[in-house]
Amino acid sequence: QVQLAESGGGLVQAGGSLRLSCAASGRTFSSYVMGWFRQAPGKEREFVGRINWSGGNTYYADSVKGRFTISRDNAKNTVYLQMNSLKSEDTAVYYCAAARFLLTPTGSDPNGYGYWGQGTQVTVSS
């Protein structure tokens, strides 16, 4: 079992940067694949990216590739989402999620994640 808590959201101007953190409880954090998703008002939850247990493999949605970077520090039980060159369309509630195993190689299916945080709001003003 793992509990997740996101932080770091806020209001930022277009072109700016934010770093989200997701702190996890539990001693088996390093065995989980960690994903980031987001949900804008009136839209379905959208895959942002994921990182494997060691941090050596990442995968991103095309919409954020080259702008967002996921990293993790297993010693601190924390995964990060560095967001650069933010756009107004990045405005959403951002969630981190944990999975023991991926349903697909990309890890983009939210149904594959058994644990979710409460989300943190990111608002990008244009």
PDB file of C-alpha atoms in Angstrom:
ATOM      1  CA  GLN A   1       0.000   0.000   0.000  1.00  0.00           C
ATOM      2  CA  VAL A   2       1.206   3.492  -0.786  1.00  0.00           C
ATOM      3  CA  GLN A   3      -0.261   6.927  -0.104  1.00  0.00           C
ATOM      4  CA  LEU A   4       0.541   9.835  -2.370  1.00  0.00           C
ATOM      5  CA  ALA A   5       0.448  13.590  -1.832  1.00  0.00           C
ATOM      6  CA  GLU A   6       1.163  16.148  -4.533  1.00  0.00           C
ATOM      7  CA  SER A   7       2.432  19.671  -3.919  1.00  0.00           C
ATOM      8  CA  GLY A   8       3.914  22.564  -5.840  1.00  0.00           C
ATOM      9  CA  GLY A   9       0.971  23.667  -7.914  1.00  0.00           C
ATOM     10  CA  GLY A  10       0.029  27.286  -8.378  1.00  0.00           C
ATOM     11  CA  LEU A  11      -0.462  30.152 -10.785  1.00  0.00           C
ATOM     12  CA  VAL A  12       2.218  30.855 -13.358  1.00  0.00           C
ATOM     13  CA  GLN A  13       2.448  32.940 -16.499  1.00  0.00           C
ATOM     14  CA  ALA A  14       2.714  31.329 -19.898  1.00  0.00           C
ATOM     15  CA  GLY A  15       6.318  30.490 -20.660  1.00  0.00           C
ATOM     16  CA  GLY A  16       7.122  29.999 -16.997  1.00  0.00           C
ATOM     17  CA  SER A  17       8.065  26.916 -15.004  1.00  0.00           C
ATOM     18  CA  LEU A  18       6.797  24.926 -12.065  1.00  0.00           C
ATOM     19  CA  ARG A  19       8.010  21.817 -10.309  1.00  0.00           C
ATOM     20  CA  LEU A  20       5.476  19.472  -8.806  1.00  0.00           C
ATOM     21  CA  SER A  21       6.382  16.974  -6.140  1.00  0.00           C
ATOM     22  CA  CYS A  22       4.644  13.788  -5.133  1.00  0.00           C
ATOM     23  CA  ALA A  23       5.584  12.386  -1.751  1.00  0.00           C
ATOM     24  CA  ALA A  24       4.824   8.742  -1.103  1.00  0.00           C
ATOM     25  CA  SER A  25       4.450   6.828   2.100  1.00  0.00           C
ATOM     26  CA  GLY A  26       5.501   3.231   2.471  1.00  0.00           C
ATOM     27  CA  ARG A  27       8.759   1.351   2.305  1.00  0.00           C
ATOM     28  CA  THR A  28       8.205  -0.110  -1.153  1.00  0.00           C
ATOM     29  CA  PHE A  29       8.083   3.144  -3.116  1.00  0.00           C
ATOM     30  CA  SER A  30      11.071   2.135  -5.213  1.00  0.00           C
ATOM     31  CA  SER A  31       9.191  -0.870  -6.576  1.00  0.00           C
ATOM     32  CA  TYR A  32       6.424   1.241  -8.117  1.00  0.00           C
ATOM     33  CA  VAL A  33       6.143   2.784 -11.542  1.00  0.00           C
ATOM     34  CA  MET A  34       5.049   6.376 -11.029  1.00  0.00           C
ATOM     35  CA  GLY A  35       2.848   8.282 -13.411  1.00  0.00           C
ATOM     36  CA  TRP A  36       1.600  11.816 -13.782  1.00  0.00           C
ATOM     37  CA  PHE A  37      -1.841  12.607 -15.155  1.00  0.00           C
ATOM     38  CA  ARG A  38      -3.852  15.779 -15.460  1.00  0.00           C
ATOM     39  CA  GLN A  39      -7.488  16.716 -15.790  1.00  0.00           C
ATOM     40  CA  ALA A  40      -8.822  20.002 -17.086  1.00  0.00           C
ATOM     41  CA  PRO A  41     -12.403  21.123 -16.400  1.00  0.00           C
ATOM     42  CA  GLY A  42     -14.852  19.249 -18.583  1.00  0.00           C
ATOM     43  CA  LYS A  43     -12.191  16.931 -19.953  1.00  0.00           C
ATOM     44  CA  GLU A  44     -11.108  13.377 -19.286  1.00  0.00           C
ATOM     45  CA  ARG A  45      -8.038  12.558 -17.260  1.00  0.00           C
ATOM     46  CA  GLU A  46      -5.000  12.768 -19.536  1.00  0.00           C
ATOM     47  CA  PHE A  47      -1.698  10.940 -19.337  1.00  0.00           C
ATOM     48  CA  VAL A  48       1.319  13.214 -18.924  1.00  0.00           C
ATOM     49  CA  GLY A  49       4.191  10.804 -18.399  1.00  0.00           C
ATOM     50  CA  ARG A  50       5.624   8.023 -16.283  1.00  0.00           C
ATOM     51  CA  ILE A  51       8.903   6.858 -14.844  1.00  0.00           C
ATOM     52  CA  ASN A  52      10.006   3.326 -14.068  1.00  0.00           C
ATOM     53  CA  TRP A  53      11.102   2.097 -10.665  1.00  0.00           C
ATOM     54  CA  SER A  54      14.769   3.005 -11.060  1.00  0.00           C
ATOM     55  CA  GLY A  55      14.253   6.301 -12.850  1.00  0.00           C
ATOM     56  CA  GLY A  56      16.128   5.033 -15.851  1.00  0.00           C
ATOM     57  CA  ASN A  57      13.187   4.940 -18.210  1.00  0.00           C
ATOM     58  CA  THR A  58      10.594   7.616 -18.862  1.00  0.00           C
ATOM     59  CA  TYR A  59       7.801   8.080 -21.344  1.00  0.00           C
ATOM     60  CA  TYR A  60       5.854  11.244 -22.115  1.00  0.00           C
ATOM     61  CA  ALA A  61       2.733  12.287 -23.908  1.00  0.00           C
ATOM     62  CA  ASP A  62       3.425  14.104 -27.156  1.00  0.00           C
ATOM     63  CA  SER A  63       1.775  17.223 -25.790  1.00  0.00           C
ATOM     64  CA  VAL A  64       4.457  17.669 -23.114  1.00  0.00           C
ATOM     65  CA  LYS A  65       7.487  15.997 -24.667  1.00  0.00           C
ATOM     66  CA  GLY A  66      10.499  18.282 -24.577  1.00  0.00           C
ATOM     67  CA  ARG A  67       8.895  20.592 -22.002  1.00  0.00           C
ATOM     68  CA  PHE A  68       8.191  18.326 -19.022  1.00  0.00           C
ATOM     69  CA  THR A  69      10.621  16.052 -17.199  1.00  0.00           C
ATOM     70  CA  ILE A  70       9.833  13.388 -14.647  1.00  0.00           C
ATOM     71  CA  SER A  71      12.425  12.299 -12.101  1.00  0.00           C
ATOM     72  CA  ARG A  72      12.397  10.427  -8.822  1.00  0.00           C
ATOM     73  CA  ASP A  73      14.411  10.201  -5.649  1.00  0.00           C
ATOM     74  CA  ASN A  74      13.778   6.802  -4.105  1.00  0.00           C
ATOM     75  CA  ALA A  75      15.720   7.738  -0.983  1.00  0.00           C
ATOM     76  CA  LYS A  76      13.189  10.519  -0.380  1.00  0.00           C
ATOM     77  CA  ASN A  77      10.160   8.576  -1.609  1.00  0.00           C
ATOM     78  CA  THR A  78       9.419  11.408  -3.987  1.00  0.00           C
ATOM     79  CA  VAL A  79       8.722  11.808  -7.684  1.00  0.00           C
ATOM     80  CA  TYR A  80       8.927  15.147  -9.468  1.00  0.00           C
ATOM     81  CA  LEU A  81       7.379  16.743 -12.505  1.00  0.00           C
ATOM     82  CA  GLN A  82       9.428  19.639 -13.850  1.00  0.00           C
ATOM     83  CA  MET A  83       7.288  21.716 -16.180  1.00  0.00           C
ATOM     84  CA  ASN A  84       8.922  24.292 -18.438  1.00  0.00           C
ATOM     85  CA  SER A  85       7.596  26.521 -21.213  1.00  0.00           C
ATOM     86  CA  LEU A  86       4.129  26.264 -19.765  1.00  0.00           C
ATOM     87  CA  LYS A  87       1.132  26.999 -21.949  1.00  0.00           C
ATOM     88  CA  SER A  88      -2.425  27.930 -21.104  1.00  0.00           C
ATOM     89  CA  GLU A  89      -3.523  24.488 -22.260  1.00  0.00           C
ATOM     90  CA  ASP A  90      -1.438  22.955 -19.477  1.00  0.00           C
ATOM     91  CA  THR A  91      -3.932  24.324 -16.963  1.00  0.00           C
ATOM     92  CA  ALA A  92      -5.369  21.362 -15.053  1.00  0.00           C
ATOM     93  CA  VAL A  93      -5.366  19.464 -11.817  1.00  0.00           C
ATOM     94  CA  TYR A  94      -2.264  17.300 -11.808  1.00  0.00           C
ATOM     95  CA  TYR A  95      -2.243  13.876 -10.185  1.00  0.00           C
ATOM     96  CA  CYS A  96       0.506  11.440  -9.426  1.00  0.00           C
ATOM     97  CA  ALA A  97      -0.226   7.730  -9.438  1.00  0.00           C
ATOM     98  CA  ALA A  98       1.563   4.510  -8.579  1.00  0.00           C
ATOM     99  CA  ALA A  99       1.472   1.134 -10.267  1.00  0.00           C
ATOM    100  CA  ARG A 100       3.191  -2.145  -9.456  1.00  0.00           C
ATOM    101  CA  PHE A 101       2.939  -3.254 -13.062  1.00  0.00           C
ATOM    102  CA  LEU A 102       2.042  -1.452 -16.276  1.00  0.00           C
ATOM    103  CA  LEU A 103      -0.904  -2.565 -18.371  1.00  0.00           C
ATOM    104  CA  THR A 104       0.817  -1.196 -21.459  1.00  0.00           C
ATOM    105  CA  PRO A 105       4.464  -0.372 -22.206  1.00  0.00           C
ATOM    106  CA  THR A 106       3.687   3.326 -22.274  1.00  0.00           C
ATOM    107  CA  GLY A 107       1.933   3.347 -18.913  1.00  0.00           C
ATOM    108  CA  SER A 108      -0.637   5.740 -20.313  1.00  0.00           C
ATOM    109  CA  ASP A 109      -3.725   3.808 -19.199  1.00  0.00           C
ATOM    110  CA  PRO A 110      -4.960   5.261 -15.900  1.00  0.00           C
ATOM    111  CA  ASN A 111      -6.669   1.965 -15.108  1.00  0.00           C
ATOM    112  CA  GLY A 112      -3.235   0.475 -14.560  1.00  0.00           C
ATOM    113  CA  TYR A 113      -2.548   2.632 -11.528  1.00  0.00           C
ATOM    114  CA  GLY A 114      -3.890   1.503  -8.202  1.00  0.00           C
ATOM    115  CA  TYR A 115      -2.925   4.475  -6.071  1.00  0.00           C
ATOM    116  CA  TRP A 116      -3.620   8.153  -6.639  1.00  0.00           C
ATOM    117  CA  GLY A 117      -2.900  11.410  -4.914  1.00  0.00           C
ATOM    118  CA  GLN A 118      -5.471  14.104  -4.284  1.00  0.00           C
ATOM    119  CA  GLY A 119      -4.177  16.367  -7.041  1.00  0.00           C
ATOM    120  CA  THR A 120      -2.688  19.845  -7.203  1.00  0.00           C
ATOM    121  CA  GLN A 121      -4.002  22.716  -9.314  1.00  0.00           C
ATOM    122  CA  VAL A 122      -1.796  24.253 -11.976  1.00  0.00           C
ATOM    123  CA  THR A 123      -3.079  27.397 -13.648  1.00  0.00           C
ATOM    124  CA  VAL A 124      -1.207  28.996 -16.537  1.00  0.00           C
ATOM    125  CA  SER A 125      -2.232  32.514 -17.408  1.00  0.00           C
ATOM    126  CA  SER A 126      -1.771  33.752 -20.952  1.00  0.00           C
TER     127      SER A 126
END
